[in-house]
Short mmCIF file of C-alpha atoms and ligand atoms in Angstrom, two decimals:
data_model
loop_
_atom_site.label_atom_id
_atom_site.label_comp_id
_atom_site.label_asym_id
_atom_site.label_seq_id
_atom_site.Cartn_x
_atom_site.Cartn_y
_atom_site.Cartn_z
CA UNK A 1 106.03 114.21 116.51
CA UNK A 2 106.13 110.78 118.02
CA UNK A 3 104.87 108.43 115.37
CA UNK A 4 103.66 105.71 117.62
CA UNK A 5 101.58 108.13 119.60
CA UNK A 6 97.84 107.51 119.43
CA UNK A 7 97.10 111.18 119.52
CA UNK A 8 97.73 114.03 117.26
CA UNK A 9 96.07 116.60 119.40
CA UNK A 10 99.13 117.21 121.18
CA UNK A 11 100.48 119.08 118.22
CA UNK A 12 101.85 121.69 120.56
CA UNK A 13 99.82 122.57 121.19
CA UNK A 14 74.68 124.93 114.96
CA UNK A 15 73.35 123.80 113.61
CA UNK A 16 73.74 121.33 110.87
CA UNK A 17 73.81 124.12 108.36
CA UNK A 18 70.58 122.97 106.80
CA UNK A 19 70.35 126.31 105.10
CA UNK A 20 73.94 126.20 103.91
CA UNK A 21 73.86 122.75 102.40
CA UNK A 22 72.62 123.47 98.97
CA UNK A 23 70.42 120.63 97.93
CA UNK A 24 72.36 118.02 99.83
CA UNK A 25 70.42 115.23 101.41
CA UNK A 26 71.61 116.05 104.89
CA UNK A 27 70.32 113.40 107.21
CA UNK A 28 73.00 113.26 109.87
CA UNK A 29 71.49 114.43 113.13
CA UNK A 30 72.00 118.00 114.20
CA UNK A 31 75.42 118.61 115.63
CA UNK A 32 76.89 115.18 114.84
CA UNK A 33 79.32 116.29 112.12
CA UNK A 34 82.27 118.43 113.28
CA UNK A 35 85.95 118.95 112.58
CA UNK A 36 89.28 119.48 114.31
CA UNK A 37 91.70 122.13 113.10
CA UNK A 38 95.21 121.30 114.15
CA UNK A 39 97.34 124.26 115.12
CA UNK A 40 100.26 125.64 113.22
CA UNK A 41 100.60 125.99 109.49
CA UNK A 42 97.15 125.58 107.93
CA UNK A 43 95.21 125.89 111.18
CA UNK A 44 91.79 127.47 111.57
CA UNK A 45 90.89 130.45 109.49
CA UNK A 46 87.40 131.68 108.73
CA UNK A 47 87.98 131.11 105.02
CA UNK A 48 88.97 127.51 105.54
CA UNK A 49 86.09 126.85 107.90
CA UNK A 50 83.62 128.20 105.36
CA UNK A 51 84.55 125.45 102.94
CA UNK A 52 83.39 122.77 105.34
CA UNK A 53 79.64 123.24 104.93
CA UNK A 54 78.51 120.09 106.68
CA UNK A 55 80.19 120.72 110.02
CA UNK A 56 78.29 122.21 112.94
CA UNK A 57 81.25 122.98 115.15
CA UNK A 58 85.01 122.90 115.21
CA UNK A 59 87.69 122.74 117.81
CA UNK A 60 91.35 123.41 118.08
CA UNK A 61 93.75 123.28 120.99
CA UNK A 62 92.95 126.49 122.70
CA UNK A 63 90.26 128.39 124.51
CA UNK A 64 88.97 130.35 121.54
CA UNK A 65 85.49 131.74 121.26
CA UNK A 66 85.20 132.17 117.50
CA UNK A 67 81.94 131.46 115.74
CA UNK A 68 81.01 127.74 116.12
CA UNK A 69 84.18 126.97 118.02
CA UNK A 70 83.92 124.77 121.10
CA UNK A 71 86.47 126.13 123.54
CA UNK A 72 88.99 123.85 125.23
CA UNK A 73 90.06 124.52 128.80
CA UNK A 74 93.78 125.01 129.36
CA UNK A 75 95.89 123.33 132.03
CA UNK A 76 96.64 126.17 134.42
CA UNK A 77 95.01 128.47 136.95
CA UNK A 78 94.95 131.39 134.55
CA UNK A 79 92.96 129.36 132.02
CA UNK A 80 90.52 128.28 134.69
CA UNK A 81 89.99 131.90 135.75
CA UNK A 82 89.40 132.87 132.14
CA UNK A 83 86.84 130.07 131.81
CA UNK A 84 85.05 131.22 134.98
CA UNK A 85 84.80 134.73 133.56
CA UNK A 86 83.41 133.47 130.28
CA UNK A 87 80.78 131.06 131.60
CA UNK A 88 79.53 133.76 133.97
CA UNK A 89 79.72 136.50 131.36
CA UNK A 90 77.13 137.79 128.90
CA UNK A 91 77.84 135.22 126.14
CA UNK A 92 78.57 131.87 127.75
CA UNK A 93 79.33 129.10 125.23
CA UNK A 94 76.92 126.18 124.96
CA UNK A 95 79.71 123.70 125.62
CA UNK A 96 83.22 123.67 126.99
CA UNK A 97 85.78 120.92 126.58
CA UNK A 98 87.94 120.37 129.65
CA UNK A 99 91.44 118.89 129.93
CA UNK A 100 92.93 117.47 126.75
CA UNK A 101 95.05 114.34 127.20
CA UNK A 102 96.17 115.32 130.70
CA UNK A 103 97.53 111.79 131.21
CA UNK A 104 100.19 112.10 128.54
CA UNK A 105 102.75 114.83 128.03
CA UNK A 106 103.18 114.72 124.30
CA UNK A 107 106.44 113.13 123.28
CA UNK A 108 107.36 111.92 126.76
CA UNK A 109 108.91 108.49 126.95
CA UNK A 110 108.45 106.99 129.47
CA UNK A 111 105.04 108.61 129.68
CA UNK A 112 104.68 111.61 131.93
CA UNK A 113 101.39 113.18 132.87
CA UNK A 114 100.50 116.79 132.18
CA UNK A 115 98.40 116.85 135.33
CA UNK A 116 98.01 114.20 138.00
CA UNK A 117 94.36 113.40 138.69
CA UNK A 118 94.52 115.19 142.04
CA UNK A 119 96.11 118.29 140.46
CA UNK A 120 93.46 118.33 137.76
CA UNK A 121 90.74 117.95 140.37
CA UNK A 122 92.11 120.87 142.40
CA UNK A 123 92.48 122.96 139.29
CA UNK A 124 88.97 122.50 137.94
CA UNK A 125 87.06 122.72 141.22
CA UNK A 126 86.73 126.52 141.25
CA UNK A 127 85.21 126.39 137.76
CA UNK A 128 82.75 123.67 138.65
CA UNK A 129 81.73 125.67 141.72
CA UNK A 130 81.19 128.79 139.66
CA UNK A 131 79.91 127.27 136.47
CA UNK A 132 77.33 129.80 135.39
CA UNK A 133 73.98 128.50 134.31
CA UNK A 134 74.33 127.84 130.64
CA UNK A 135 77.55 126.06 129.64
CA UNK A 136 77.70 122.28 129.58
CA UNK A 137 81.08 120.78 130.42
CA UNK A 138 82.57 117.80 128.62
CA UNK A 139 84.72 115.43 130.68
CA UNK A 140 88.52 115.43 130.32
CA UNK A 141 89.74 113.21 127.48
CA UNK A 142 92.65 110.94 128.31
CA UNK A 143 95.15 109.88 125.65
CA UNK A 144 94.98 106.34 126.97
CA UNK A 145 91.48 105.54 128.01
CA UNK A 146 92.43 102.20 129.53
CA UNK A 147 94.56 103.85 132.21
CA UNK A 148 93.12 104.91 135.54
CA UNK A 149 93.54 108.64 135.10
CA UNK A 150 89.84 109.35 134.61
CA UNK A 151 88.42 107.23 137.46
CA UNK A 152 91.02 108.70 139.80
CA UNK A 153 90.17 112.21 138.68
CA UNK A 154 86.46 111.61 139.23
CA UNK A 155 87.28 110.12 142.64
CA UNK A 156 89.50 113.03 143.60
CA UNK A 157 87.12 115.78 142.56
CA UNK A 158 83.78 114.07 143.25
CA UNK A 159 82.66 115.72 140.07
CA UNK A 160 81.60 113.01 137.66
CA UNK A 161 78.07 114.39 137.67
CA UNK A 162 79.31 117.83 136.67
CA UNK A 163 79.90 116.70 133.10
CA UNK A 164 77.31 116.24 130.37
CA UNK A 165 79.26 113.84 128.19
CA UNK A 166 82.38 111.71 128.12
CA UNK A 167 85.07 112.19 125.51
CA UNK A 168 87.34 109.84 123.59
CA UNK A 169 90.07 110.02 120.92
CA UNK A 170 90.12 107.26 118.33
CA UNK A 171 92.92 106.39 115.88
CA UNK A 172 92.38 102.84 114.80
CA UNK A 173 93.34 101.62 111.37
CA UNK A 174 90.00 100.20 110.33
CA UNK A 175 86.47 101.28 111.01
CA UNK A 176 85.74 97.93 112.65
CA UNK A 177 88.58 98.44 115.14
CA UNK A 178 87.37 101.98 115.75
CA UNK A 179 83.86 100.75 116.55
CA UNK A 180 85.24 98.17 119.00
CA UNK A 181 87.35 100.85 120.68
CA UNK A 182 84.40 103.24 120.94
CA UNK A 183 82.08 100.50 122.19
CA UNK A 184 84.58 99.60 124.89
CA UNK A 185 84.85 103.20 125.99
CA UNK A 186 81.08 103.54 126.21
CA UNK A 187 80.82 100.29 128.12
CA UNK A 188 83.19 101.70 130.71
CA UNK A 189 81.34 105.02 130.97
CA UNK A 190 77.79 104.33 129.93
CA UNK A 191 75.68 106.74 131.96
CA UNK A 192 76.13 109.68 129.61
CA UNK A 193 76.51 110.40 125.92
CA UNK A 194 79.91 110.25 124.27
CA UNK A 195 81.74 112.81 122.19
CA UNK A 196 84.51 111.65 119.87
CA UNK A 197 86.65 114.74 119.64
CA UNK A 198 89.37 113.24 117.44
CA UNK A 199 89.01 110.45 114.96
CA UNK A 200 90.85 109.40 111.81
CA UNK A 201 92.10 106.17 110.25
CA UNK A 202 95.66 105.63 111.45
CA UNK A 203 98.25 104.75 108.81
CA UNK A 204 100.88 102.04 108.97
CA UNK A 205 103.77 104.24 107.96
CA UNK A 206 104.70 107.87 107.60
CA UNK A 207 103.73 109.94 104.56
CA UNK A 208 101.61 107.34 102.75
CA UNK A 209 102.08 107.56 99.01
CA UNK A 210 99.65 107.36 97.43
CA UNK A 211 97.32 108.49 100.19
CA UNK A 212 94.52 105.91 100.44
CA UNK A 213 91.68 108.40 100.03
CA UNK A 214 89.11 105.75 99.19
CA UNK A 215 89.79 103.93 102.43
CA UNK A 216 89.53 107.18 104.38
CA UNK A 217 86.27 108.12 102.65
CA UNK A 218 84.71 104.79 103.46
CA UNK A 219 85.93 104.93 107.06
CA UNK A 220 84.43 108.40 107.43
CA UNK A 221 81.07 107.52 105.92
CA UNK A 222 80.76 104.37 107.97
CA UNK A 223 81.77 105.84 111.29
CA UNK A 224 79.29 108.72 110.99
CA UNK A 225 76.46 106.40 109.93
CA UNK A 226 77.23 103.99 112.77
CA UNK A 227 77.73 106.80 115.29
CA UNK A 228 74.34 108.23 114.49
CA UNK A 229 72.68 104.84 114.88
CA UNK A 230 74.04 104.35 118.39
CA UNK A 231 72.19 107.46 119.62
CA UNK A 232 74.65 107.75 122.52
CA UNK A 233 77.31 109.33 120.31
CA UNK A 234 76.38 113.00 120.10
CA UNK A 235 79.32 114.57 118.31
CA UNK A 236 82.12 113.28 116.11
CA UNK A 237 85.02 115.61 115.26
CA UNK A 238 86.90 114.49 112.18
CA UNK A 239 90.64 115.07 112.46
CA UNK A 240 91.64 116.90 110.44
CA UNK A 241 90.19 119.90 108.68
CA UNK A 242 93.67 120.94 107.62
CA UNK A 243 96.84 119.24 106.47
CA UNK A 244 99.60 118.90 108.99
CA UNK A 245 102.94 117.14 108.88
CA UNK A 246 102.58 113.86 106.95
CA UNK A 247 104.78 112.17 109.52
CA UNK A 248 101.85 112.12 111.93
CA UNK A 249 100.50 108.66 111.13
CA UNK A 250 97.20 109.45 112.85
CA UNK A 251 96.18 112.13 110.41
CA UNK A 252 98.34 111.53 107.35
CA UNK A 253 95.33 110.37 105.30
CA UNK A 254 92.45 112.36 106.73
CA UNK A 255 92.85 116.05 105.93
CA UNK A 256 90.00 117.85 104.14
CA UNK A 257 92.09 120.81 103.00
CA UNK A 258 95.73 120.66 102.00
CA UNK A 259 98.59 123.08 102.71
CA UNK A 260 97.50 125.20 99.74
CA UNK A 261 93.88 125.36 100.93
CA UNK A 262 92.81 123.09 98.10
CA UNK A 263 90.23 120.47 98.89
CA UNK A 264 91.40 116.89 99.06
CA UNK A 265 89.28 114.01 97.74
CA UNK A 266 87.74 113.84 101.21
CA UNK A 267 86.13 117.26 101.39
CA UNK A 268 83.27 116.62 99.01
CA UNK A 269 82.23 113.31 100.64
CA UNK A 270 82.51 115.01 104.03
CA UNK A 271 80.23 117.82 102.92
CA UNK A 272 77.79 115.25 101.56
CA UNK A 273 77.66 112.93 104.56
CA UNK A 274 74.16 111.55 104.98
CA UNK A 275 74.81 109.07 107.77
CA UNK A 276 73.11 106.38 105.78
C1 NAG B 1 96.97 126.73 140.95
O1 NAG B 1 97.11 127.58 142.06
C2 NAG B 1 97.29 126.91 143.31
C3 NAG B 1 97.40 127.94 144.41
O2 NAG B 1 96.49 128.94 144.25
C4 NAG B 1 98.53 126.06 143.28
O3 NAG B 1 98.64 125.31 144.48
C5 NAG B 1 98.45 125.10 142.12
O4 NAG B 1 99.67 124.38 142.01
C6 NAG B 1 98.18 125.82 140.82
N1 NAG B 1 97.96 124.83 139.79
C7 NAG B 1 98.57 124.86 138.62
C8 NAG B 1 98.32 123.71 137.70
O5 NAG B 1 99.30 125.77 138.27
C1 NAG B 2 71.46 132.57 135.85
O1 NAG B 2 70.09 132.68 135.52
C2 NAG B 2 69.40 133.66 136.21
C3 NAG B 2 67.94 133.65 135.81
O2 NAG B 2 67.60 132.50 135.12
C4 NAG B 2 69.98 135.03 135.94
O3 NAG B 2 69.32 136.00 136.67
C5 NAG B 2 71.45 134.99 136.32
O4 NAG B 2 72.03 136.23 135.97
C6 NAG B 2 72.15 133.88 135.61
N1 NAG B 2 73.52 133.82 136.06
C7 NAG B 2 74.53 133.80 135.23
C8 NAG B 2 75.88 133.70 135.84
O5 NAG B 2 74.38 133.81 134.02
C1 NAG B 3 92.94 110.71 144.76
O1 NAG B 3 94.17 111.32 145.00
C2 NAG B 3 95.06 110.62 145.83
C3 NAG B 3 96.35 111.41 145.88
O2 NAG B 3 96.12 112.69 146.34
C4 NAG B 3 95.29 109.21 145.36
O3 NAG B 3 96.10 108.51 146.26
C5 NAG B 3 93.98 108.52 145.19
O4 NAG B 3 94.18 107.22 144.70
C6 NAG B 3 93.13 109.32 144.23
N1 NAG B 3 91.97 108.62 143.77
C7 NAG B 3 90.78 108.52 144.38
C8 NAG B 3 89.75 107.72 143.66
O5 NAG B 3 90.51 109.04 145.43
C1 NAG B 4 92.38 101.00 118.76
O1 NAG B 4 93.43 101.89 119.07
C2 NAG B 4 93.78 101.93 120.44
C3 NAG B 4 94.79 103.04 120.64
O2 NAG B 4 95.83 102.93 119.76
C4 NAG B 4 94.33 100.58 120.86
O3 NAG B 4 94.66 100.60 122.23
C5 NAG B 4 93.25 99.54 120.62
O4 NAG B 4 93.78 98.27 120.90
C6 NAG B 4 92.78 99.58 119.18
N1 NAG B 4 91.62 98.74 119.08
C7 NAG B 4 91.53 97.75 118.21
C8 NAG B 4 90.27 96.95 118.27
O5 NAG B 4 92.39 97.50 117.38
C1 NAG B 5 78.96 97.63 119.67
O1 NAG B 5 78.07 97.31 120.73
C2 NAG B 5 76.75 97.02 120.31
C3 NAG B 5 75.93 96.73 121.54
O2 NAG B 5 75.97 97.83 122.38
C4 NAG B 5 76.74 95.84 119.38
O3 NAG B 5 75.42 95.64 118.89
C5 NAG B 5 77.66 96.07 118.22
O4 NAG B 5 77.75 94.90 117.45
C6 NAG B 5 79.04 96.46 118.72
N1 NAG B 5 79.86 96.78 117.57
C7 NAG B 5 81.08 96.34 117.44
C8 NAG B 5 81.79 96.69 116.18
O5 NAG B 5 81.64 95.71 118.30
C1 NAG B 6 107.61 117.13 109.33
O1 NAG B 6 108.30 116.90 110.56
C2 NAG B 6 109.62 116.42 110.37
C3 NAG B 6 110.15 116.03 111.71
O2 NAG B 6 109.74 116.92 112.72
C4 NAG B 6 110.44 117.50 109.66
O3 NAG B 6 111.73 117.05 109.45
C5 NAG B 6 109.77 117.81 108.30
O4 NAG B 6 110.42 118.88 107.68
C6 NAG B 6 108.30 118.19 108.49
N1 NAG B 6 107.67 118.30 107.20
C7 NAG B 6 106.77 119.24 106.89
C8 NAG B 6 106.15 119.14 105.53
O5 NAG B 6 106.44 120.12 107.67
C1 NAG B 7 95.13 129.80 102.60
O1 NAG B 7 94.09 130.62 103.13
C2 NAG B 7 94.52 131.50 104.16
C3 NAG B 7 93.30 132.20 104.65
O2 NAG B 7 92.35 131.28 105.06
C4 NAG B 7 95.55 132.45 103.64
O3 NAG B 7 96.00 133.26 104.70
C5 NAG B 7 96.71 131.68 103.05
O4 NAG B 7 97.61 132.56 102.45
C6 NAG B 7 96.19 130.69 102.01
N1 NAG B 7 97.31 129.87 101.55
C7 NAG B 7 97.55 129.65 100.27
C8 NAG B 7 98.73 128.79 99.96
O5 NAG B 7 96.84 130.11 99.39
#
């Protein structure tokens, strides 16, 4: 994994359970609290998911349709056809994520795109023309939201209005920096709500020892409380539900469950988030 990379997604890759939160003072708004399962060792399993009581939804880097999963559209024609079948089928999902970091082929240096804006526009058009009447689509999420990938894509497909929310990935070191980053993103795209589909406090170096759990806990509590207050942030996916390689500085201090499925010091505070 490339350590300087701002994203960890690329790893190869509801209901606010009021009834399931025993006695917790759950005040975060419905749907706000969610998690990311990275793929590979320790990825999503039903048993792991069931330990994360506070989360409404989860995502990982594929087009799965498991309970509470929000599917992510793949980057090829076959994936688009599959998505068309699903949104027009008997059980269309409520939401579908579209392209994940199409502006950055993970590990490329100099940066290469996964899809050029025009390619992405051509690829997604058939889906947007045959979108069913239930599923809401979330805009592609660039790795580098200051680049022009997204405006070019919207220009090339004339499809900005086809999406219900924008999407951003956030790996700043402090919660203050994260808020500035998120504010800037919303300022650029302010006509719709925002989903944060990856967020964690980035670490200075690889494999922090000891892991600064207190810092991560505070970051988590503050970003959810702030996110709720904005009202334009609708969903925040904490990355990560599961431990991955500690060399990934984005998520080396944010996992809720470790390699052995044991909870880390973050799981309990995550399950008790009150957004206050
Ligand atoms: C999708 O299929 C079209 C032709 O049907 C082709 O031109 C295009 O390159 C394909 N896109 C991808 C990303 O494979
Ligand atoms: C869309 O909704 C209409 C009625 O509201 C229904 O008859 C039709 O089958 C729906 N189409 C799809 C693709 O779900
Ligand atoms: C659309 O795609 C073309 C390349 O096919 C590109 O030159 C252009 O800048 C793109 N952007 C917009 C907004 O049309
Ligand atoms: C937050 O992180 C992004 C991506 O690494 C970076 O471009 C941006 O400058 C950071 N923002 C702040 C306020 O530090
Ligand atoms: C984010 O923007 C809002 C105004 O939209 C402002 O009140 C707030 O102070 C900003 N937060 C940060 C951390 O910049
Ligand atoms: C993490 O990744 C590095 C480099 O890819 C590898 O050498 C190391 O064995 C991995 N560690 C674990 C715990 O998977
Ligand atoms: C962790 O849980 C999964 C099922 O969710 C199981 O397959 C795996 O063996 C468990 N790992 C350990 C180390 O107990």
